[in-house]
mmCIF file of the C-alpha atoms, coordinates in Angstrom:
data_MODEL
# 
_entry.id   MODEL 
# 
loop_
_atom_site.group_PDB 
_atom_site.id 
_atom_site.type_symbol 
_atom_site.label_atom_id 
_atom_site.label_alt_id 
_atom_site.label_comp_id 
_atom_site.label_asym_id 
_atom_site.label_entity_id 
_atom_site.label_seq_id 
_atom_site.pdbx_PDB_ins_code 
_atom_site.Cartn_x 
_atom_site.Cartn_y 
_atom_site.Cartn_z 
_atom_site.occupancy 
_atom_site.B_iso_or_equiv 
_atom_site.pdbx_formal_charge 
_atom_site.auth_seq_id 
_atom_site.auth_comp_id 
_atom_site.auth_asym_id 
_atom_site.auth_atom_id 
_atom_site.pdbx_PDB_model_num 
ATOM 1   C CA . GLY A 1 1   ? 106.205 66.627  72.579 1.00 0.00 ? 1   GLY A CA 1 
ATOM 2   C CA . ILE A 1 2   ? 106.639 67.116  68.832 1.00 0.00 ? 2   ILE A CA 1 
ATOM 3   C CA . ALA A 1 3   ? 109.651 69.426  69.264 1.00 0.00 ? 3   ALA A CA 1 
ATOM 4   C CA . ALA A 1 4   ? 111.292 66.938  71.657 1.00 0.00 ? 4   ALA A CA 1 
ATOM 5   C CA . TRP A 1 5   ? 110.648 64.083  69.230 1.00 0.00 ? 5   TRP A CA 1 
ATOM 6   C CA . TYR A 1 6   ? 112.043 66.115  66.319 1.00 0.00 ? 6   TYR A CA 1 
ATOM 7   C CA . ALA A 1 7   ? 115.138 67.112  68.320 1.00 0.00 ? 7   ALA A CA 1 
ATOM 8   C CA . ARG A 1 8   ? 115.817 63.535  69.327 1.00 0.00 ? 8   ARG A CA 1 
ATOM 9   C CA . LEU A 1 9   ? 115.288 62.284  65.761 1.00 0.00 ? 9   LEU A CA 1 
ATOM 10  C CA . HIS A 1 10  ? 117.833 64.792  64.433 1.00 0.00 ? 10  HIS A CA 1 
ATOM 11  C CA . GLY A 1 11  ? 120.360 64.513  67.265 1.00 0.00 ? 11  GLY A CA 1 
ATOM 12  C CA . ARG A 1 12  ? 119.633 67.991  68.628 1.00 0.00 ? 12  ARG A CA 1 
ATOM 13  C CA . GLN A 1 13  ? 118.968 69.274  72.097 1.00 0.00 ? 13  GLN A CA 1 
ATOM 14  C CA . MET A 1 14  ? 115.566 70.634  73.027 1.00 0.00 ? 14  MET A CA 1 
ATOM 15  C CA . VAL A 1 15  ? 115.040 73.475  75.505 1.00 0.00 ? 15  VAL A CA 1 
ATOM 16  C CA . TRP A 1 16  ? 111.523 74.150  76.777 1.00 0.00 ? 16  TRP A CA 1 
ATOM 17  C CA . ARG A 1 17  ? 110.605 77.490  78.392 1.00 0.00 ? 17  ARG A CA 1 
ATOM 18  C CA . VAL A 1 18  ? 107.752 77.677  80.902 1.00 0.00 ? 18  VAL A CA 1 
ATOM 19  C CA . SER A 1 19  ? 105.209 80.280  79.839 1.00 0.00 ? 19  SER A CA 1 
ATOM 20  C CA . SER A 1 20  ? 102.700 79.845  82.649 1.00 0.00 ? 20  SER A CA 1 
ATOM 21  C CA . ASP A 1 21  ? 102.438 78.398  86.157 1.00 0.00 ? 21  ASP A CA 1 
ATOM 22  C CA . ARG A 1 22  ? 99.600  76.296  84.764 1.00 0.00 ? 22  ARG A CA 1 
ATOM 23  C CA . HIS A 1 23  ? 102.121 74.304  82.717 1.00 0.00 ? 23  HIS A CA 1 
ATOM 24  C CA . THR A 1 24  ? 104.155 73.361  85.772 1.00 0.00 ? 24  THR A CA 1 
ATOM 25  C CA . ARG A 1 25  ? 101.453 71.326  87.525 1.00 0.00 ? 25  ARG A CA 1 
ATOM 26  C CA . ARG A 1 26  ? 99.565  68.278  86.443 1.00 0.00 ? 26  ARG A CA 1 
ATOM 27  C CA . ALA A 1 27  ? 95.876  69.041  86.232 1.00 0.00 ? 27  ALA A CA 1 
ATOM 28  C CA . PRO A 1 28  ? 92.966  66.630  86.109 1.00 0.00 ? 28  PRO A CA 1 
ATOM 29  C CA . LEU A 1 29  ? 91.407  66.316  82.677 1.00 0.00 ? 29  LEU A CA 1 
ATOM 30  C CA . THR A 1 30  ? 87.918  65.300  81.711 1.00 0.00 ? 30  THR A CA 1 
ATOM 31  C CA . TRP A 1 31  ? 87.658  62.187  79.562 1.00 0.00 ? 31  TRP A CA 1 
ATOM 32  C CA . TRP A 1 32  ? 85.293  63.777  77.017 1.00 0.00 ? 32  TRP A CA 1 
ATOM 33  C CA . ARG A 1 33  ? 87.669  66.588  76.007 1.00 0.00 ? 33  ARG A CA 1 
ATOM 34  C CA . VAL A 1 34  ? 89.879  64.479  73.813 1.00 0.00 ? 34  VAL A CA 1 
ATOM 35  C CA . HIS A 1 35  ? 91.742  67.430  72.280 1.00 0.00 ? 35  HIS A CA 1 
ATOM 36  C CA . GLU A 1 36  ? 92.712  68.703  75.734 1.00 0.00 ? 36  GLU A CA 1 
ATOM 37  C CA . ARG A 1 37  ? 93.946  65.263  76.720 1.00 0.00 ? 37  ARG A CA 1 
ATOM 38  C CA . LEU A 1 38  ? 96.049  65.083  73.557 1.00 0.00 ? 38  LEU A CA 1 
ATOM 39  C CA . GLU A 1 39  ? 97.461  68.588  74.122 1.00 0.00 ? 39  GLU A CA 1 
ATOM 40  C CA . ARG A 1 40  ? 98.306  67.746  77.740 1.00 0.00 ? 40  ARG A CA 1 
ATOM 41  C CA . PHE A 1 41  ? 99.931  64.449  76.712 1.00 0.00 ? 41  PHE A CA 1 
ATOM 42  C CA . MET A 1 42  ? 102.111 66.232  74.141 1.00 0.00 ? 42  MET A CA 1 
ATOM 43  C CA . LEU A 1 43  ? 103.035 68.954  76.645 1.00 0.00 ? 43  LEU A CA 1 
ATOM 44  C CA . GLU A 1 44  ? 104.006 66.392  79.283 1.00 0.00 ? 44  GLU A CA 1 
ATOM 45  C CA . GLN A 1 45  ? 106.073 64.412  76.785 1.00 0.00 ? 45  GLN A CA 1 
ATOM 46  C CA . GLY A 1 46  ? 107.892 67.594  75.807 1.00 0.00 ? 46  GLY A CA 1 
ATOM 47  C CA . ILE A 1 47  ? 108.588 68.503  79.429 1.00 0.00 ? 47  ILE A CA 1 
ATOM 48  C CA . ARG A 1 48  ? 109.863 65.036  80.292 1.00 0.00 ? 48  ARG A CA 1 
ATOM 49  C CA . ARG A 1 49  ? 112.030 64.728  77.183 1.00 0.00 ? 49  ARG A CA 1 
ATOM 50  C CA . ALA A 1 50  ? 113.485 68.228  77.143 1.00 0.00 ? 50  ALA A CA 1 
ATOM 51  C CA . ASP A 1 51  ? 117.233 68.392  77.625 1.00 0.00 ? 51  ASP A CA 1 
ATOM 52  C CA . LEU A 1 52  ? 116.762 71.598  79.595 1.00 0.00 ? 52  LEU A CA 1 
ATOM 53  C CA . VAL A 1 53  ? 113.668 73.251  81.049 1.00 0.00 ? 53  VAL A CA 1 
ATOM 54  C CA . LEU A 1 54  ? 113.763 76.987  81.784 1.00 0.00 ? 54  LEU A CA 1 
ATOM 55  C CA . ALA A 1 55  ? 111.428 78.108  84.566 1.00 0.00 ? 55  ALA A CA 1 
ATOM 56  C CA . GLN A 1 56  ? 110.636 81.736  85.388 1.00 0.00 ? 56  GLN A CA 1 
ATOM 57  C CA . THR A 1 57  ? 110.537 81.280  89.170 1.00 0.00 ? 57  THR A CA 1 
ATOM 58  C CA . GLU A 1 58  ? 111.804 78.966  91.888 1.00 0.00 ? 58  GLU A CA 1 
ATOM 59  C CA . ALA A 1 59  ? 108.191 77.912  92.566 1.00 0.00 ? 59  ALA A CA 1 
ATOM 60  C CA . GLN A 1 60  ? 107.838 76.759  88.942 1.00 0.00 ? 60  GLN A CA 1 
ATOM 61  C CA . ARG A 1 61  ? 111.069 74.799  89.272 1.00 0.00 ? 61  ARG A CA 1 
ATOM 62  C CA . ARG A 1 62  ? 109.759 73.038  92.393 1.00 0.00 ? 62  ARG A CA 1 
ATOM 63  C CA . ASN A 1 63  ? 106.413 72.297  90.725 1.00 0.00 ? 63  ASN A CA 1 
ATOM 64  C CA . LEU A 1 64  ? 108.150 70.766  87.706 1.00 0.00 ? 64  LEU A CA 1 
ATOM 65  C CA . ALA A 1 65  ? 110.436 68.698  89.888 1.00 0.00 ? 65  ALA A CA 1 
ATOM 66  C CA . SER A 1 66  ? 107.528 67.203  91.816 1.00 0.00 ? 66  SER A CA 1 
ATOM 67  C CA . ALA A 1 67  ? 104.974 66.855  89.012 1.00 0.00 ? 67  ALA A CA 1 
ATOM 68  C CA . TYR A 1 68  ? 107.263 65.663  86.222 1.00 0.00 ? 68  TYR A CA 1 
ATOM 69  C CA . GLU A 1 69  ? 110.435 64.577  88.001 1.00 0.00 ? 69  GLU A CA 1 
ATOM 70  C CA . CYS A 1 70  ? 112.435 67.056  85.916 1.00 0.00 ? 70  CYS A CA 1 
ATOM 71  C CA . ALA A 1 71  ? 116.049 67.108  87.023 1.00 0.00 ? 71  ALA A CA 1 
ATOM 72  C CA . ASN A 1 72  ? 117.447 69.630  84.576 1.00 0.00 ? 72  ASN A CA 1 
ATOM 73  C CA . VAL A 1 73  ? 115.461 72.782  85.344 1.00 0.00 ? 73  VAL A CA 1 
ATOM 74  C CA . ALA A 1 74  ? 117.114 76.193  85.456 1.00 0.00 ? 74  ALA A CA 1 
ATOM 75  C CA . VAL A 1 75  ? 115.453 79.328  86.780 1.00 0.00 ? 75  VAL A CA 1 
ATOM 76  C CA . VAL A 1 76  ? 115.794 82.259  84.383 1.00 0.00 ? 76  VAL A CA 1 
ATOM 77  C CA . PRO A 1 77  ? 113.563 85.111  85.564 1.00 0.00 ? 77  PRO A CA 1 
ATOM 78  C CA . ASN A 1 78  ? 111.694 87.357  83.186 1.00 0.00 ? 78  ASN A CA 1 
ATOM 79  C CA . PHE A 1 79  ? 113.542 90.500  82.261 1.00 0.00 ? 79  PHE A CA 1 
ATOM 80  C CA . HIS A 1 80  ? 111.476 93.078  84.095 1.00 0.00 ? 80  HIS A CA 1 
ATOM 81  C CA . PRO A 1 81  ? 113.100 93.907  87.442 1.00 0.00 ? 81  PRO A CA 1 
ATOM 82  C CA . PRO A 1 82  ? 110.974 93.159  90.501 1.00 0.00 ? 82  PRO A CA 1 
ATOM 83  C CA . VAL A 1 83  ? 109.378 96.179  92.143 1.00 0.00 ? 83  VAL A CA 1 
ATOM 84  C CA . THR A 1 84  ? 110.299 95.187  95.751 1.00 0.00 ? 84  THR A CA 1 
ATOM 85  C CA . GLY A 1 85  ? 108.476 98.069  97.372 1.00 0.00 ? 85  GLY A CA 1 
ATOM 86  C CA . ARG A 1 86  ? 110.444 100.903 95.790 1.00 0.00 ? 86  ARG A CA 1 
ATOM 87  C CA . ALA A 1 87  ? 108.625 104.173 95.203 1.00 0.00 ? 87  ALA A CA 1 
ATOM 88  C CA . ALA A 1 88  ? 107.860 105.142 91.627 1.00 0.00 ? 88  ALA A CA 1 
ATOM 89  C CA . SER A 1 89  ? 110.341 107.642 90.253 1.00 0.00 ? 89  SER A CA 1 
ATOM 90  C CA . VAL A 1 90  ? 107.583 109.936 88.947 1.00 0.00 ? 90  VAL A CA 1 
ATOM 91  C CA . ARG A 1 91  ? 104.041 110.004 90.266 1.00 0.00 ? 91  ARG A CA 1 
ATOM 92  C CA . PRO A 1 92  ? 101.529 110.789 87.516 1.00 0.00 ? 92  PRO A CA 1 
ATOM 93  C CA . LEU A 1 93  ? 98.737  113.258 88.197 1.00 0.00 ? 93  LEU A CA 1 
ATOM 94  C CA . ARG A 1 94  ? 96.153  110.567 87.532 1.00 0.00 ? 94  ARG A CA 1 
ATOM 95  C CA . LYS A 1 95  ? 96.113  106.943 88.628 1.00 0.00 ? 95  LYS A CA 1 
ATOM 96  C CA . ARG A 1 96  ? 97.433  104.946 85.680 1.00 0.00 ? 96  ARG A CA 1 
ATOM 97  C CA . VAL A 1 97  ? 96.073  101.502 84.809 1.00 0.00 ? 97  VAL A CA 1 
ATOM 98  C CA . VAL A 1 98  ? 98.224  99.751  82.218 1.00 0.00 ? 98  VAL A CA 1 
ATOM 99  C CA . TRP A 1 99  ? 97.794  96.943  79.679 1.00 0.00 ? 99  TRP A CA 1 
ATOM 100 C CA . ILE A 1 100 ? 100.905 95.765  77.820 1.00 0.00 ? 100 ILE A CA 1 
ATOM 101 C CA . ALA A 1 101 ? 100.699 93.021  75.196 1.00 0.00 ? 101 ALA A CA 1 
ATOM 102 C CA . ASN A 1 102 ? 100.762 92.434  71.482 1.00 0.00 ? 102 ASN A CA 1 
ATOM 103 C CA . VAL A 1 103 ? 97.444  93.509  70.028 1.00 0.00 ? 103 VAL A CA 1 
ATOM 104 C CA . LYS A 1 104 ? 95.783  90.322  68.824 1.00 0.00 ? 104 LYS A CA 1 
ATOM 105 C CA . ARG A 1 105 ? 92.531  88.565  69.548 1.00 0.00 ? 105 ARG A CA 1 
ATOM 106 C CA . LEU A 1 106 ? 94.154  86.042  71.901 1.00 0.00 ? 106 LEU A CA 1 
ATOM 107 C CA . LYS A 1 107 ? 95.208  88.883  74.240 1.00 0.00 ? 107 LYS A CA 1 
ATOM 108 C CA . ARG A 1 108 ? 91.640  90.312  74.356 1.00 0.00 ? 108 ARG A CA 1 
ATOM 109 C CA . PRO A 1 109 ? 92.466  94.036  74.415 1.00 0.00 ? 109 PRO A CA 1 
ATOM 110 C CA . LEU A 1 110 ? 88.795  94.990  74.148 1.00 0.00 ? 110 LEU A CA 1 
ATOM 111 C CA . LYS A 1 111 ? 88.231  93.644  77.666 1.00 0.00 ? 111 LYS A CA 1 
ATOM 112 C CA . PHE A 1 112 ? 90.651  96.343  78.858 1.00 0.00 ? 112 PHE A CA 1 
ATOM 113 C CA . VAL A 1 113 ? 88.651  98.921  76.895 1.00 0.00 ? 113 VAL A CA 1 
ATOM 114 C CA . ARG A 1 114 ? 85.445  97.708  78.610 1.00 0.00 ? 114 ARG A CA 1 
ATOM 115 C CA . LEU A 1 115 ? 87.115  98.289  81.965 1.00 0.00 ? 115 LEU A CA 1 
ATOM 116 C CA . ALA A 1 116 ? 88.095  101.822 80.933 1.00 0.00 ? 116 ALA A CA 1 
ATOM 117 C CA . GLU A 1 117 ? 84.514  102.500 79.815 1.00 0.00 ? 117 GLU A CA 1 
ATOM 118 C CA . ARG A 1 118 ? 83.346  101.905 83.387 1.00 0.00 ? 118 ARG A CA 1 
ATOM 119 C CA . PHE A 1 119 ? 85.639  104.734 84.511 1.00 0.00 ? 119 PHE A CA 1 
ATOM 120 C CA . ARG A 1 120 ? 84.963  107.133 81.628 1.00 0.00 ? 120 ARG A CA 1 
ATOM 121 C CA . ASP A 1 121 ? 83.557  109.821 83.938 1.00 0.00 ? 121 ASP A CA 1 
ATOM 122 C CA . ARG A 1 122 ? 86.493  109.681 86.361 1.00 0.00 ? 122 ARG A CA 1 
ATOM 123 C CA . THR A 1 123 ? 89.123  112.355 85.808 1.00 0.00 ? 123 THR A CA 1 
ATOM 124 C CA . ASP A 1 124 ? 91.551  110.834 88.318 1.00 0.00 ? 124 ASP A CA 1 
ATOM 125 C CA . VAL A 1 125 ? 92.132  107.564 86.408 1.00 0.00 ? 125 VAL A CA 1 
ATOM 126 C CA . GLU A 1 126 ? 93.732  106.992 83.009 1.00 0.00 ? 126 GLU A CA 1 
ATOM 127 C CA . PHE A 1 127 ? 93.993  103.762 81.051 1.00 0.00 ? 127 PHE A CA 1 
ATOM 128 C CA . VAL A 1 128 ? 97.053  103.228 78.887 1.00 0.00 ? 128 VAL A CA 1 
ATOM 129 C CA . ALA A 1 129 ? 97.519  100.343 76.451 1.00 0.00 ? 129 ALA A CA 1 
ATOM 130 C CA . ALA A 1 130 ? 100.816 99.565  74.772 1.00 0.00 ? 130 ALA A CA 1 
ATOM 131 C CA . GLY A 1 131 ? 101.778 96.903  72.282 1.00 0.00 ? 131 GLY A CA 1 
ATOM 132 C CA . ALA A 1 132 ? 102.510 96.165  68.678 1.00 0.00 ? 132 ALA A CA 1 
ATOM 133 C CA . VAL A 1 133 ? 99.466  95.507  66.504 1.00 0.00 ? 133 VAL A CA 1 
ATOM 134 C CA . GLN A 1 134 ? 99.816  91.894  65.361 1.00 0.00 ? 134 GLN A CA 1 
ATOM 135 C CA . GLU A 1 135 ? 96.347  91.529  63.846 1.00 0.00 ? 135 GLU A CA 1 
ATOM 136 C CA . ALA A 1 136 ? 95.189  94.560  61.834 1.00 0.00 ? 136 ALA A CA 1 
ATOM 137 C CA . ASP A 1 137 ? 91.471  93.887  62.341 1.00 0.00 ? 137 ASP A CA 1 
ATOM 138 C CA . VAL A 1 138 ? 91.896  93.762  66.124 1.00 0.00 ? 138 VAL A CA 1 
ATOM 139 C CA . GLY A 1 139 ? 93.957  96.956  66.005 1.00 0.00 ? 139 GLY A CA 1 
ATOM 140 C CA . ALA A 1 140 ? 91.189  98.669  64.045 1.00 0.00 ? 140 ALA A CA 1 
ATOM 141 C CA . GLU A 1 141 ? 88.556  97.461  66.544 1.00 0.00 ? 141 GLU A CA 1 
ATOM 142 C CA . LEU A 1 142 ? 90.686  98.747  69.410 1.00 0.00 ? 142 LEU A CA 1 
ATOM 143 C CA . ARG A 1 143 ? 91.171  102.180 67.850 1.00 0.00 ? 143 ARG A CA 1 
ATOM 144 C CA . ALA A 1 144 ? 87.447  102.501 67.102 1.00 0.00 ? 144 ALA A CA 1 
ATOM 145 C CA . ALA A 1 145 ? 86.489  101.431 70.630 1.00 0.00 ? 145 ALA A CA 1 
ATOM 146 C CA . ILE A 1 146 ? 88.810  103.908 72.372 1.00 0.00 ? 146 ILE A CA 1 
ATOM 147 C CA . GLU A 1 147 ? 88.034  106.922 70.199 1.00 0.00 ? 147 GLU A CA 1 
ATOM 148 C CA . PRO A 1 148 ? 85.155  108.182 72.400 1.00 0.00 ? 148 PRO A CA 1 
ATOM 149 C CA . LEU A 1 149 ? 87.029  107.529 75.664 1.00 0.00 ? 149 LEU A CA 1 
ATOM 150 C CA . PRO A 1 150 ? 88.710  110.601 77.172 1.00 0.00 ? 150 PRO A CA 1 
ATOM 151 C CA . ASN A 1 151 ? 90.544  108.473 79.737 1.00 0.00 ? 151 ASN A CA 1 
ATOM 152 C CA . PHE A 1 152 ? 92.258  106.056 77.303 1.00 0.00 ? 152 PHE A CA 1 
ATOM 153 C CA . ARG A 1 153 ? 95.563  106.250 75.433 1.00 0.00 ? 153 ARG A CA 1 
ATOM 154 C CA . PHE A 1 154 ? 96.945  103.655 73.040 1.00 0.00 ? 154 PHE A CA 1 
ATOM 155 C CA . LEU A 1 155 ? 100.697 104.013 72.563 1.00 0.00 ? 155 LEU A CA 1 
ATOM 156 C CA . GLY A 1 156 ? 101.331 101.236 70.061 1.00 0.00 ? 156 GLY A CA 1 
ATOM 157 C CA . ALA A 1 157 ? 104.627 99.352  70.136 1.00 0.00 ? 157 ALA A CA 1 
ATOM 158 C CA . CYS A 1 158 ? 107.025 100.391 72.909 1.00 0.00 ? 158 CYS A CA 1 
ATOM 159 C CA . THR A 1 159 ? 110.600 99.572  73.792 1.00 0.00 ? 159 THR A CA 1 
ATOM 160 C CA . GLN A 1 160 ? 111.455 97.666  76.969 1.00 0.00 ? 160 GLN A CA 1 
ATOM 161 C CA . ALA A 1 161 ? 112.568 100.930 78.609 1.00 0.00 ? 161 ALA A CA 1 
ATOM 162 C CA . GLU A 1 162 ? 109.300 102.648 77.648 1.00 0.00 ? 162 GLU A CA 1 
ATOM 163 C CA . CYS A 1 163 ? 107.289 99.740  79.082 1.00 0.00 ? 163 CYS A CA 1 
ATOM 164 C CA . GLU A 1 164 ? 109.250 99.884  82.329 1.00 0.00 ? 164 GLU A CA 1 
ATOM 165 C CA . ALA A 1 165 ? 108.653 103.639 82.594 1.00 0.00 ? 165 ALA A CA 1 
ATOM 166 C CA . LEU A 1 166 ? 104.961 103.045 81.971 1.00 0.00 ? 166 LEU A CA 1 
ATOM 167 C CA . LEU A 1 167 ? 104.852 100.420 84.708 1.00 0.00 ? 167 LEU A CA 1 
ATOM 168 C CA . ASP A 1 168 ? 106.867 102.600 87.066 1.00 0.00 ? 168 ASP A CA 1 
ATOM 169 C CA . GLY A 1 169 ? 103.990 104.990 87.626 1.00 0.00 ? 169 GLY A CA 1 
ATOM 170 C CA . ALA A 1 170 ? 101.131 102.508 87.298 1.00 0.00 ? 170 ALA A CA 1 
ATOM 171 C CA . VAL A 1 171 ? 98.758  101.518 90.078 1.00 0.00 ? 171 VAL A CA 1 
ATOM 172 C CA . ALA A 1 172 ? 97.783  98.333  88.215 1.00 0.00 ? 172 ALA A CA 1 
ATOM 173 C CA . LEU A 1 173 ? 98.864  96.139  85.323 1.00 0.00 ? 173 LEU A CA 1 
ATOM 174 C CA . VAL A 1 174 ? 95.890  94.369  83.753 1.00 0.00 ? 174 VAL A CA 1 
ATOM 175 C CA . ASN A 1 175 ? 96.326  91.035  81.986 1.00 0.00 ? 175 ASN A CA 1 
ATOM 176 C CA . THR A 1 176 ? 93.346  90.017  79.830 1.00 0.00 ? 176 THR A CA 1 
ATOM 177 C CA . SER A 1 177 ? 94.775  86.893  78.162 1.00 0.00 ? 177 SER A CA 1 
# 
Protein backbone atom coordinates (compact mmCIF):
# COMPACT_ATOMS: atom_id res chain seq x y z
CA GLY A 1 0.00 0.00 0.00
CA ILE A 2 2.72 2.50 0.93
CA ALA A 3 4.79 1.72 -2.18
CA ALA A 4 1.71 2.11 -4.41
CA TRP A 5 0.84 5.41 -2.73
CA TYR A 6 4.42 6.66 -3.10
CA ALA A 7 4.55 5.62 -6.77
CA ARG A 8 1.28 7.36 -7.53
CA LEU A 9 2.37 10.50 -5.65
CA HIS A 10 5.57 10.70 -7.70
CA GLY A 11 4.11 9.69 -11.06
CA ARG A 12 5.86 6.31 -11.12
CA GLN A 13 4.64 2.83 -11.86
CA MET A 14 4.53 0.21 -9.13
CA VAL A 15 5.15 -3.49 -9.74
CA TRP A 16 4.28 -5.96 -6.98
CA ARG A 17 5.74 -9.49 -6.94
CA VAL A 18 3.86 -12.31 -5.22
CA SER A 19 6.06 -14.01 -2.65
CA SER A 20 3.58 -16.55 -1.31
CA ASP A 21 0.29 -18.22 -2.25
CA ARG A 22 -1.01 -16.84 1.03
CA HIS A 23 -0.87 -13.32 -0.43
CA THR A 24 -3.08 -14.24 -3.36
CA ARG A 25 -6.21 -15.09 -1.36
CA ARG A 26 -8.26 -13.03 1.00
CA ALA A 27 -8.21 -14.55 4.45
CA PRO A 28 -10.53 -13.90 7.36
CA LEU A 29 -8.99 -11.77 10.08
CA THR A 30 -9.82 -11.59 13.74
CA TRP A 31 -11.00 -8.20 14.98
CA TRP A 32 -8.65 -8.15 17.99
CA ARG A 33 -5.43 -8.42 15.96
CA VAL A 34 -5.35 -4.83 14.86
CA HIS A 35 -1.80 -4.98 13.49
CA GLU A 36 -2.71 -7.91 11.24
CA ARG A 37 -5.76 -6.06 9.97
CA LEU A 38 -3.62 -3.02 9.18
CA GLU A 39 -0.98 -5.16 7.42
CA ARG A 40 -3.66 -6.93 5.38
CA PHE A 41 -5.31 -3.61 4.47
CA MET A 42 -1.98 -2.19 3.26
CA LEU A 43 -1.21 -5.37 1.30
CA GLU A 44 -4.62 -5.32 -0.39
CA GLN A 45 -4.28 -1.64 -1.26
CA GLY A 46 -0.89 -2.35 -2.81
CA ILE A 47 -2.24 -5.26 -4.84
CA ARG A 48 -5.23 -3.29 -6.10
CA ARG A 49 -3.20 -0.19 -6.96
CA ALA A 50 -0.20 -1.88 -8.53
CA ASP A 51 0.32 -1.11 -12.20
CA LEU A 52 1.54 -4.66 -12.70
CA VAL A 53 1.39 -7.73 -10.47
CA LEU A 54 3.87 -10.56 -11.08
CA ALA A 55 2.65 -13.99 -10.00
CA GLN A 56 4.83 -17.10 -9.81
CA THR A 57 2.18 -19.53 -11.07
CA GLU A 58 -1.03 -19.60 -13.08
CA ALA A 59 -2.91 -20.60 -9.90
CA GLN A 60 -1.69 -17.42 -8.17
CA ARG A 61 -2.83 -15.38 -11.16
CA ARG A 62 -6.31 -16.92 -10.96
CA ASN A 63 -6.49 -16.36 -7.20
CA LEU A 64 -5.55 -12.69 -7.60
CA ALA A 65 -8.06 -12.21 -10.38
CA SER A 66 -10.90 -13.59 -8.28
CA ALA A 67 -9.95 -12.21 -4.87
CA TYR A 68 -8.78 -8.74 -5.89
CA GLU A 69 -10.12 -8.29 -9.41
CA CYS A 70 -6.58 -7.71 -10.68
CA ALA A 71 -6.56 -7.36 -14.44
CA ASN A 72 -2.87 -6.75 -15.02
CA VAL A 73 -1.24 -9.91 -13.67
CA ALA A 74 1.64 -11.58 -15.48
CA VAL A 75 2.98 -15.02 -14.63
CA VAL A 76 6.77 -15.04 -14.27
CA PRO A 77 7.87 -18.39 -12.82
CA ASN A 78 10.72 -18.71 -10.37
CA PHE A 79 14.05 -19.42 -11.96
CA HIS A 80 14.58 -23.00 -10.89
CA PRO A 81 13.50 -25.37 -13.67
CA PRO A 82 10.69 -27.76 -12.76
CA VAL A 83 11.76 -31.33 -12.08
CA THR A 84 8.98 -32.97 -14.19
CA GLY A 85 9.92 -36.52 -13.28
CA ARG A 86 13.43 -36.53 -14.73
CA ALA A 87 16.00 -38.75 -13.04
CA ALA A 88 18.77 -37.06 -11.09
CA SER A 89 21.99 -36.84 -13.07
CA VAL A 90 24.06 -38.25 -10.18
CA ARG A 91 22.68 -40.37 -7.38
CA PRO A 92 24.50 -39.73 -4.10
CA LEU A 93 25.50 -42.66 -1.92
CA ARG A 94 23.35 -41.34 0.90
CA LYS A 95 19.86 -39.87 0.79
CA ARG A 96 20.32 -36.10 0.77
CA VAL A 97 17.93 -33.77 2.59
CA VAL A 98 18.51 -30.14 1.65
CA TRP A 99 17.78 -26.72 3.17
CA ILE A 100 18.55 -23.66 1.04
CA ALA A 101 17.96 -20.14 2.37
CA ASN A 102 19.75 -17.12 3.71
CA VAL A 103 20.86 -17.84 7.24
CA LYS A 104 18.81 -15.53 9.44
CA ARG A 105 16.42 -16.00 12.32
CA LEU A 106 13.34 -15.57 10.12
CA LYS A 107 14.33 -18.66 8.10
CA ARG A 108 14.72 -20.79 11.27
CA PRO A 109 17.73 -22.89 10.23
CA LEU A 110 17.98 -24.49 13.67
CA LYS A 111 14.71 -26.33 13.01
CA PHE A 112 16.52 -28.08 10.14
CA VAL A 113 19.35 -28.95 12.54
CA ARG A 114 16.80 -30.45 14.97
CA LEU A 115 15.53 -32.65 12.16
CA ALA A 116 19.07 -33.81 11.39
CA GLU A 117 19.63 -34.60 15.07
CA ARG A 118 16.81 -37.14 14.90
CA PHE A 119 18.74 -38.96 12.16
CA ARG A 120 22.22 -38.64 13.68
CA ASP A 121 22.67 -42.41 13.96
CA ARG A 122 21.63 -43.09 10.36
CA THR A 123 24.51 -43.52 7.94
CA ASP A 124 22.25 -43.56 4.87
CA VAL A 125 20.97 -39.97 5.25
CA GLU A 126 22.86 -36.68 5.04
CA PHE A 127 21.57 -33.19 5.73
CA VAL A 128 23.01 -30.33 3.72
CA ALA A 129 22.32 -26.64 4.37
CA ALA A 130 23.32 -23.90 1.97
CA GLY A 131 22.92 -20.15 2.17
CA ALA A 132 24.65 -16.89 2.85
CA VAL A 133 24.90 -15.93 6.52
CA GLN A 134 22.85 -12.74 6.85
CA GLU A 135 22.85 -12.57 10.65
CA ALA A 136 26.21 -13.41 12.26
CA ASP A 137 24.71 -14.55 15.57
CA VAL A 138 22.41 -17.02 13.80
CA GLY A 139 25.34 -18.27 11.72
CA ALA A 140 27.35 -18.84 14.89
CA GLU A 141 24.44 -20.72 16.50
CA LEU A 142 24.09 -22.86 13.39
CA ARG A 143 27.79 -23.75 13.28
CA ALA A 144 27.82 -24.62 16.99
CA ALA A 145 24.69 -26.77 16.66
CA ILE A 146 25.98 -28.80 13.70
CA GLU A 147 29.50 -29.40 15.01
CA PRO A 148 28.63 -32.68 16.80
CA LEU A 149 26.49 -33.98 13.91
CA PRO A 150 28.28 -36.43 11.59
CA ASN A 151 25.41 -36.32 9.10
CA PHE A 152 25.30 -32.53 8.56
CA ARG A 153 27.17 -30.25 6.16
CA PHE A 154 26.85 -26.48 5.92
CA LEU A 155 28.09 -25.15 2.59
CA GLY A 156 27.55 -21.43 3.10
CA ALA A 157 26.63 -19.23 0.14
CA CYS A 158 26.20 -21.08 -3.17
CA THR A 159 25.68 -20.03 -6.76
CA GLN A 160 22.43 -20.82 -8.58
CA ALA A 161 24.19 -23.66 -10.43
CA GLU A 162 25.51 -25.11 -7.16
CA CYS A 163 22.02 -24.96 -5.62
CA GLU A 164 20.53 -26.72 -8.64
CA ALA A 165 23.19 -29.45 -8.43
CA LEU A 166 22.43 -29.84 -4.74
CA LEU A 167 18.73 -30.17 -5.46
CA ASP A 168 19.36 -32.56 -8.34
CA GLY A 169 20.36 -35.38 -6.03
CA ALA A 170 18.12 -34.53 -3.09
CA VAL A 171 15.25 -36.65 -1.83
CA ALA A 172 13.72 -33.65 -0.03
CA LEU A 173 13.95 -29.88 0.17
CA VAL A 174 12.98 -28.62 3.62
CA ASN A 175 11.53 -25.14 4.09
CA THR A 176 11.50 -23.94 7.71
CA SER A 177 10.34 -20.34 7.20
